[in-house]
Amino acid sequence: MEFFDQVRLNIDKAQDKQKESYRRRIKKGTKCFDIRANDLVWKKDERKARPGKPHCSFAPSWGHHPLRVTSVEANHLLQLEQLDGQPLKAMMPYTSVKPTRQRPSTV
């Protein structure tokens, strides 16, 4: 019985080590934002991410104008609309948007 207990203990240690390594790797490149309805966000320009398209190399990585979040779904999808109220046809994943920064007003 001691042998199997030691094997189980080693497996648990290895799994904990793998979980910690994965958590550190994911945390390193992930930014978390608190996005709610009526927030203004920038949508990532997916055309720039296509490889082999030199005409997009100097284009901005994020959209030209902010969009408003109308709803946030449970599976990290956002429904967006333009500022004039026209909704976008497709829902956007949480990872393809970032919130606009409110610049401090200098008075």
CSV table of C-alpha atoms in Angstrom, one decimal:
chain,number,residue,atom,x,y,z
A,1,MET,CA,0.0,0.0,0.0
A,2,GLU,CA,2.8,2.4,0.7
A,3,PHE,CA,4.1,2.2,-2.8
A,4,PHE,CA,0.7,3.3,-4.3
A,5,ASP,CA,0.4,6.1,-1.7
A,6,GLN,CA,3.8,7.5,-2.8
A,7,VAL,CA,2.8,7.3,-6.5
A,8,ARG,CA,-0.4,9.1,-5.8
A,9,LEU,CA,1.5,11.8,-3.8
A,10,ASN,CA,4.0,12.2,-6.7
A,11,ILE,CA,1.1,12.6,-9.2
A,12,ASP,CA,-0.6,15.2,-7.1
A,13,LYS,CA,2.7,17.2,-6.8
A,14,ALA,CA,3.3,17.0,-10.5
A,15,GLN,CA,-0.3,18.2,-11.3
A,16,ASP,CA,0.0,21.1,-8.9
A,17,LYS,CA,3.3,22.1,-10.5
A,18,GLN,CA,1.7,22.0,-14.0
A,19,LYS,CA,-1.3,24.0,-12.8
A,20,GLU,CA,1.0,26.7,-11.3
A,21,SER,CA,3.1,26.8,-14.5
A,22,TYR,CA,0.0,27.2,-16.7
A,23,ARG,CA,-1.5,29.9,-14.4
A,24,ARG,CA,1.8,31.9,-14.6
A,25,ARG,CA,2.0,31.5,-18.4
A,26,ILE,CA,-1.6,32.6,-19.0
A,27,LYS,CA,-1.5,35.4,-16.5
A,28,LYS,CA,1.6,36.8,-18.1
A,29,GLY,CA,0.0,37.7,-21.4
A,30,THR,CA,-3.6,38.3,-20.3
A,31,LYS,CA,-5.1,41.6,-19.3
A,32,CYS,CA,-8.4,41.5,-17.5
A,33,PHE,CA,-10.9,44.3,-17.9
A,34,ASP,CA,-14.2,44.8,-16.2
A,35,ILE,CA,-16.6,45.5,-19.2
A,36,ARG,CA,-20.2,46.2,-18.6
A,37,ALA,CA,-23.2,47.4,-20.6
A,38,ASN,CA,-23.0,51.0,-21.8
A,39,ASP,CA,-19.2,51.0,-21.6
A,40,LEU,CA,-17.3,52.4,-24.6
A,41,VAL,CA,-14.7,49.9,-26.1
A,42,TRP,CA,-12.4,49.6,-29.0
A,43,LYS,CA,-12.7,46.6,-31.3
A,44,LYS,CA,-9.6,44.9,-32.6
A,45,ASP,CA,-9.1,45.2,-36.3
A,46,GLU,CA,-8.9,41.5,-37.3
A,47,ARG,CA,-7.6,42.4,-40.8
A,48,LYS,CA,-4.3,43.5,-39.4
A,49,ALA,CA,-3.7,40.0,-37.9
A,50,ARG,CA,-3.8,38.3,-41.2
A,51,PRO,CA,-0.3,37.2,-42.2
A,52,GLY,CA,1.1,38.1,-45.6
A,53,LYS,CA,-0.9,41.3,-46.0
A,54,PRO,CA,1.7,44.1,-46.2
A,55,HIS,CA,-1.0,46.8,-46.9
A,56,CYS,CA,-2.2,46.4,-43.3
A,57,SER,CA,1.2,46.7,-41.6
A,58,PHE,CA,0.9,50.4,-40.7
A,59,ALA,CA,-2.8,50.3,-40.0
A,60,PRO,CA,-4.0,50.9,-36.4
A,61,SER,CA,-4.5,47.7,-34.4
A,62,TRP,CA,-7.8,48.9,-32.9
A,63,GLY,CA,-10.8,50.4,-34.7
A,64,HIS,CA,-11.2,54.0,-35.8
A,65,HIS,CA,-14.0,54.9,-33.4
A,66,PRO,CA,-15.3,53.5,-30.1
A,67,LEU,CA,-18.3,51.2,-29.9
A,68,ARG,CA,-20.9,50.9,-27.1
A,69,VAL,CA,-21.5,47.6,-25.3
A,70,THR,CA,-25.2,46.8,-25.2
A,71,SER,CA,-25.1,43.4,-23.5
A,72,VAL,CA,-22.6,41.0,-22.0
A,73,GLU,CA,-23.4,37.3,-22.3
A,74,ALA,CA,-22.4,34.6,-19.9
A,75,ASN,CA,-19.9,33.0,-22.4
A,76,HIS,CA,-17.8,36.1,-22.7
A,77,LEU,CA,-19.5,37.5,-25.8
A,78,LEU,CA,-20.4,41.1,-26.2
A,79,GLN,CA,-23.1,42.7,-28.3
A,80,LEU,CA,-21.8,46.0,-29.6
A,81,GLU,CA,-23.4,49.0,-31.3
A,82,GLN,CA,-22.1,52.1,-33.0
A,83,LEU,CA,-22.5,55.4,-31.2
A,84,ASP,CA,-25.4,56.3,-33.5
A,85,GLY,CA,-27.3,53.2,-32.2
A,86,GLN,CA,-26.8,50.9,-35.1
A,87,PRO,CA,-25.9,47.4,-33.8
A,88,LEU,CA,-23.1,45.2,-35.2
A,89,LYS,CA,-24.3,42.0,-36.9
A,90,ALA,CA,-22.0,39.6,-35.0
A,91,MET,CA,-21.2,39.4,-31.3
A,92,MET,CA,-17.6,40.0,-30.3
A,93,PRO,CA,-15.5,37.8,-28.0
A,94,TYR,CA,-14.2,39.5,-24.8
A,95,THR,CA,-10.6,39.1,-26.0
A,96,SER,CA,-11.2,41.2,-29.1
A,97,VAL,CA,-12.2,44.4,-27.3
A,98,LYS,CA,-10.5,46.8,-24.8
A,99,PRO,CA,-12.1,49.6,-22.9
A,100,THR,CA,-11.5,53.3,-23.8
A,101,ARG,CA,-9.4,55.2,-21.4
A,102,GLN,CA,-11.0,58.2,-19.9
A,103,ARG,CA,-8.3,60.9,-20.0
A,104,PRO,CA,-8.2,63.2,-17.0
A,105,SER,CA,-9.5,66.7,-17.7
A,106,THR,CA,-7.0,69.5,-17.3
A,107,VAL,CA,-8.8,72.5,-16.0
